[in-house]
Amino acid sequence: MPARKNQTGLLAKMAKHPLVFLIVALLSLMAFIFMFVLHSVDQKERELVYAINPIKTQVVTMGEVTGLEIIHDGVALGDTDITAVQIAIWNSGDLSIRSDNVLREIVICTDPPVQILEVSIVKSYREYDVTEFRALDTAETLENGRVPVTWRILERNDGASIQLIYLGSSDVDIHIDGLIEESGEVRRVESGVTIESPTEQFESEQNERWFLVAFMGFTIIFFISFFTREAIRDLKRGATKKVKRWNIGAGIFLLLYCGFGAFAIYYLIIRSSGPPFGF
């Protein structure tokens, strides 16, 4: 019985020692970083995603144009709505997507099907496009509101922003049909924000991410530095005299770290983002 009492007393003293807490906190942080890196390495996959610019341009509004005849390819369109929309499609995975990895043709579709007047690629991720990304639009596919797309290879963040001008209002939805090896169907992501222009939308999301990363880094460094300084002081003065203060500090640190860590995981990993090259 005395030996067990001594062991219990020793464990209690070790648990109250500030240096023990510091070591546990550092090991926890290192374990978190290690798991994150290991997850990133192991979870390599192909993932083709797309996003629709929430800002659609109403080129012509039915009933508001008088004395103006709209002609497309020699055909009068009459009094109808004409809308322009931008769709970004890119590879958000770690593995490249080659044309051989496409199990079912990738097709941009309007819902409900409406005639597409014009298709153009307005932006691509690389300045010198080696992906050979192109739209295979024909008179028949455009009439049915469908635009097949193809490429030679899409590496991480490779893709393009495509503009469609179609007959119809902004209520017409756009989706992409197709099937990629291993990853399955093309996934739609949402930017989560609505601002005045596509460029501002893209820049705003990037600024928010950098601010979050910088703030989290500063917070973690501040608390680690604070507890390190206090640990050294307590070692000099006697650790057992400040156990209560350390318990309170440890609780605050853990709550803040867990809160910011959970928010970072949600914001940077789970929460979907817009195209890396903007619309």
C-alpha positions as CSV (number, residue, x, y, z in Angstrom):
1,M,0.0,0.0,0.0
2,P,2.8,2.6,0.8
3,A,4.4,1.9,-2.6
4,R,1.1,2.6,-4.4
5,K,0.7,5.8,-2.4
6,N,4.1,7.0,-3.4
7,Q,3.4,6.2,-7.1
8,T,0.2,8.1,-7.0
9,G,1.8,11.1,-5.4
10,L,4.6,11.0,-8.0
11,L,2.1,10.9,-10.9
12,A,0.1,13.8,-9.3
13,K,3.2,15.9,-9.0
14,M,4.2,15.1,-12.6
15,A,0.7,16.0,-13.9
16,K,0.9,19.4,-12.1
17,H,4.4,20.2,-13.4
18,P,4.3,23.0,-16.0
19,L,7.0,21.5,-18.1
20,V,5.0,18.3,-18.5
21,F,2.1,20.3,-19.9
22,L,4.4,22.1,-22.3
23,I,5.8,18.9,-23.6
24,V,2.3,17.4,-24.0
25,A,1.1,20.6,-25.9
26,L,4.1,20.5,-28.2
27,L,3.6,16.8,-28.9
28,S,-0.1,17.3,-29.6
29,L,0.7,20.1,-32.0
30,M,3.4,17.9,-33.8
31,A,0.9,15.0,-33.9
32,F,-1.7,17.2,-35.5
33,I,0.7,18.4,-38.1
34,F,1.9,14.9,-38.8
35,M,-1.6,13.6,-39.2
36,F,-2.5,16.5,-41.6
37,V,0.6,15.8,-43.7
38,L,0.0,12.1,-43.7
39,H,-3.6,12.6,-44.7
40,S,-2.6,14.9,-47.6
41,V,-0.1,12.4,-48.8
42,D,-2.4,9.4,-48.6
43,Q,-5.5,11.1,-50.1
44,K,-4.2,11.6,-53.6
45,E,-7.0,11.4,-56.1
46,R,-8.5,12.8,-59.2
47,E,-11.3,15.2,-58.6
48,L,-12.9,17.2,-61.4
49,V,-15.1,20.0,-60.1
50,Y,-16.9,23.0,-61.5
51,A,-18.4,26.3,-60.3
52,I,-21.0,28.6,-61.8
53,N,-20.5,32.3,-61.5
54,P,-23.4,33.5,-59.4
55,I,-23.4,36.8,-61.4
56,K,-25.2,36.2,-64.7
57,T,-25.3,39.0,-67.3
58,Q,-28.7,39.7,-68.8
59,V,-27.7,40.7,-72.3
60,V,-31.2,41.3,-73.6
61,T,-34.4,41.3,-71.5
62,M,-37.6,40.3,-73.2
63,G,-40.1,43.2,-73.7
64,E,-37.5,45.9,-73.0
65,V,-36.0,46.2,-76.5
66,T,-37.9,48.2,-79.0
67,G,-36.9,49.1,-82.5
68,L,-33.9,46.7,-82.3
69,E,-33.8,43.5,-84.2
70,I,-31.5,40.8,-82.9
71,I,-30.0,38.5,-85.5
72,H,-27.7,35.5,-85.0
73,D,-26.1,33.7,-87.9
74,G,-28.6,35.4,-90.2
75,V,-31.6,34.3,-88.2
76,A,-33.8,36.8,-86.4
77,L,-34.2,35.8,-82.7
78,G,-37.2,37.9,-82.0
79,D,-38.2,39.2,-78.6
80,T,-36.5,36.9,-76.2
81,D,-34.2,36.8,-73.2
82,I,-30.4,36.4,-73.9
83,T,-28.1,35.7,-70.9
84,A,-24.4,35.2,-70.5
85,V,-22.9,33.0,-67.8
86,Q,-19.4,31.8,-66.9
87,I,-18.6,28.3,-65.8
88,A,-15.2,27.3,-64.4
89,I,-14.1,23.7,-64.5
90,W,-10.8,22.4,-63.0
91,N,-9.0,19.5,-61.4
92,S,-8.9,20.1,-57.6
93,G,-7.3,16.7,-56.9
94,D,-3.7,15.8,-56.5
95,L,-3.5,13.4,-59.5
96,S,-3.6,14.5,-63.1
97,I,-6.7,13.8,-65.2
98,R,-5.9,12.7,-68.7
99,S,-8.3,12.2,-71.6
100,D,-8.0,8.4,-71.0
101,N,-9.4,8.9,-67.5
102,V,-12.7,10.2,-68.8
103,L,-15.2,7.3,-68.7
104,R,-18.2,9.3,-69.8
105,E,-17.9,12.5,-72.0
106,I,-17.8,15.7,-70.0
107,V,-20.7,17.9,-71.2
108,I,-21.9,21.3,-70.0
109,C,-25.7,21.3,-70.1
110,T,-28.4,23.8,-69.7
111,D,-31.4,22.9,-67.5
112,P,-34.0,23.2,-69.0
113,P,-32.4,22.7,-72.4
114,V,-32.2,26.0,-74.3
115,Q,-30.3,27.0,-77.4
116,I,-26.7,28.2,-76.8
117,L,-25.7,31.0,-79.2
118,E,-22.0,31.3,-78.4
119,V,-19.3,29.4,-76.5
120,S,-15.9,30.9,-75.7
121,I,-13.0,30.0,-73.4
122,V,-12.2,33.3,-71.6
123,K,-9.5,32.2,-69.2
124,S,-7.3,29.3,-68.3
125,Y,-5.0,28.5,-65.4
126,R,-1.7,28.5,-67.3
127,E,-0.5,31.4,-69.3
128,Y,0.8,29.0,-72.0
129,D,-2.0,26.4,-72.1
130,V,-0.5,23.0,-72.5
131,T,-3.7,21.3,-71.4
132,E,-5.3,21.6,-74.9
133,F,-8.6,22.4,-73.2
134,R,-11.3,23.0,-75.8
135,A,-15.0,23.0,-76.4
136,L,-16.4,20.6,-79.0
137,D,-19.5,22.6,-79.8
138,T,-21.4,21.9,-83.0
139,A,-24.7,23.3,-84.4
140,E,-26.6,20.3,-83.1
141,T,-25.2,20.3,-79.6
142,L,-25.7,24.0,-79.2
143,E,-29.3,23.7,-80.4
144,N,-29.9,21.1,-77.6
145,G,-28.1,23.2,-75.0
146,R,-25.1,21.0,-74.7
147,V,-21.3,21.7,-74.9
148,P,-18.9,18.8,-74.7
149,V,-15.4,19.7,-73.5
150,T,-12.1,17.8,-73.8
151,W,-8.4,18.2,-72.9
152,R,-5.1,16.4,-73.1
153,I,-4.2,16.5,-69.5
154,L,-5.3,18.5,-66.4
155,E,-2.9,18.6,-63.5
156,R,-3.8,20.1,-60.1
157,N,-5.7,23.4,-60.5
158,D,-5.6,23.1,-64.3
159,G,-8.8,24.1,-66.0
160,A,-10.6,26.9,-67.8
161,S,-13.4,29.5,-67.5
162,I,-16.0,29.1,-70.2
163,Q,-18.6,31.7,-71.2
164,L,-22.0,30.7,-72.5
165,I,-24.5,33.0,-74.2
166,Y,-27.8,31.4,-74.4
167,L,-31.5,32.0,-75.2
168,G,-33.2,32.3,-71.8
169,S,-33.3,34.1,-68.6
170,S,-31.0,33.9,-65.6
171,D,-33.3,31.3,-64.1
172,V,-31.8,28.7,-66.5
173,D,-29.5,26.4,-64.5
174,I,-26.2,25.0,-65.7
175,H,-24.7,21.7,-64.7
176,I,-21.9,19.4,-66.0
177,D,-22.5,15.8,-66.8
178,G,-19.7,13.2,-67.1
179,L,-17.7,10.5,-65.3
180,I,-14.1,10.4,-64.2
181,E,-12.1,7.3,-63.4
182,E,-11.9,6.6,-59.6
183,S,-13.5,9.9,-58.6
184,G,-16.9,9.4,-60.3
185,E,-19.2,12.2,-61.4
186,V,-18.1,15.8,-61.8
187,R,-18.8,17.7,-58.5
188,R,-20.2,21.2,-58.3
189,V,-18.8,23.5,-55.7
190,E,-20.1,26.8,-54.3
191,S,-18.0,29.9,-53.6
192,G,-20.1,30.8,-50.6
193,V,-19.9,34.5,-51.2
194,T,-21.7,37.1,-53.3
195,I,-20.0,40.3,-54.2
196,E,-20.1,42.9,-57.0
197,S,-17.8,41.3,-59.5
198,P,-16.1,37.9,-60.2
199,T,-12.7,39.4,-59.8
200,E,-13.6,40.9,-56.4
201,Q,-15.2,37.6,-55.4
202,F,-12.0,35.7,-56.1
203,E,-9.7,38.2,-54.4
204,S,-11.9,38.4,-51.4
205,E,-11.8,34.7,-50.8
206,Q,-8.0,34.6,-51.1
207,N,-7.6,37.5,-48.6
208,E,-9.9,35.8,-46.1
209,R,-7.8,32.6,-46.3
210,W,-4.5,34.4,-45.9
211,F,-5.9,36.3,-42.9
212,L,-7.2,33.2,-41.2
213,V,-3.9,31.3,-41.7
214,A,-1.8,34.3,-40.4
215,F,-4.1,34.8,-37.4
216,M,-4.1,31.2,-36.4
217,G,-0.3,31.0,-36.7
218,F,0.1,34.2,-34.6
219,T,-2.2,32.8,-31.9
220,I,-0.5,29.5,-31.7
221,I,3.0,31.1,-31.5
222,F,1.8,33.6,-28.9
223,F,0.4,30.9,-26.6
224,I,3.4,28.6,-27.0
225,S,5.7,31.5,-26.2
226,F,3.7,32.6,-23.2
227,F,3.5,29.1,-21.7
228,T,7.2,28.5,-22.4
229,R,8.1,31.7,-20.5
230,E,5.8,30.8,-17.6
231,A,7.2,27.3,-17.5
232,I,10.7,28.6,-17.1
233,R,9.6,31.0,-14.4
234,D,7.7,28.3,-12.5
235,L,10.7,26.0,-12.7
236,K,12.8,28.7,-11.0
237,R,10.1,29.7,-8.4
238,G,8.6,26.2,-7.7
239,A,6.0,24.7,-9.9
240,T,3.6,23.6,-7.2
241,K,2.7,27.2,-6.3
242,K,1.1,28.0,-9.6
243,V,-0.9,24.9,-10.5
244,K,-4.3,26.7,-10.4
245,R,-3.1,29.5,-12.8
246,W,-1.6,26.8,-15.2
247,N,-4.9,24.9,-15.2
248,I,-6.8,28.0,-16.2
249,G,-4.2,28.9,-18.8
250,A,-4.2,25.4,-20.2
251,G,-8.0,25.4,-20.5
252,I,-8.0,28.7,-22.3
253,F,-5.2,27.6,-24.7
254,L,-6.9,24.3,-25.5
255,L,-10.3,25.9,-26.1
256,L,-8.8,28.5,-28.4
257,Y,-6.6,26.0,-30.2
258,C,-9.4,23.5,-30.7
259,G,-11.8,26.2,-31.8
260,F,-9.5,27.8,-34.3
261,G,-8.3,24.4,-35.5
262,A,-11.8,23.1,-36.1
263,F,-12.7,26.3,-37.9
264,A,-9.5,26.1,-40.0
265,I,-10.3,22.5,-41.0
266,Y,-13.8,23.5,-42.0
267,Y,-12.8,26.6,-43.9
268,L,-9.6,25.3,-45.6
269,I,-10.5,21.7,-46.2
270,I,-14.2,20.9,-46.0
271,R,-15.6,24.2,-47.2
272,S,-15.6,24.3,-51.0
273,S,-13.8,27.1,-52.7
274,G,-14.1,28.8,-56.1
275,P,-11.8,28.2,-59.1
276,P,-8.1,28.9,-58.5
277,F,-7.9,31.1,-61.5
278,G,-11.2,33.0,-61.0
279,F,-14.0,33.3,-63.4
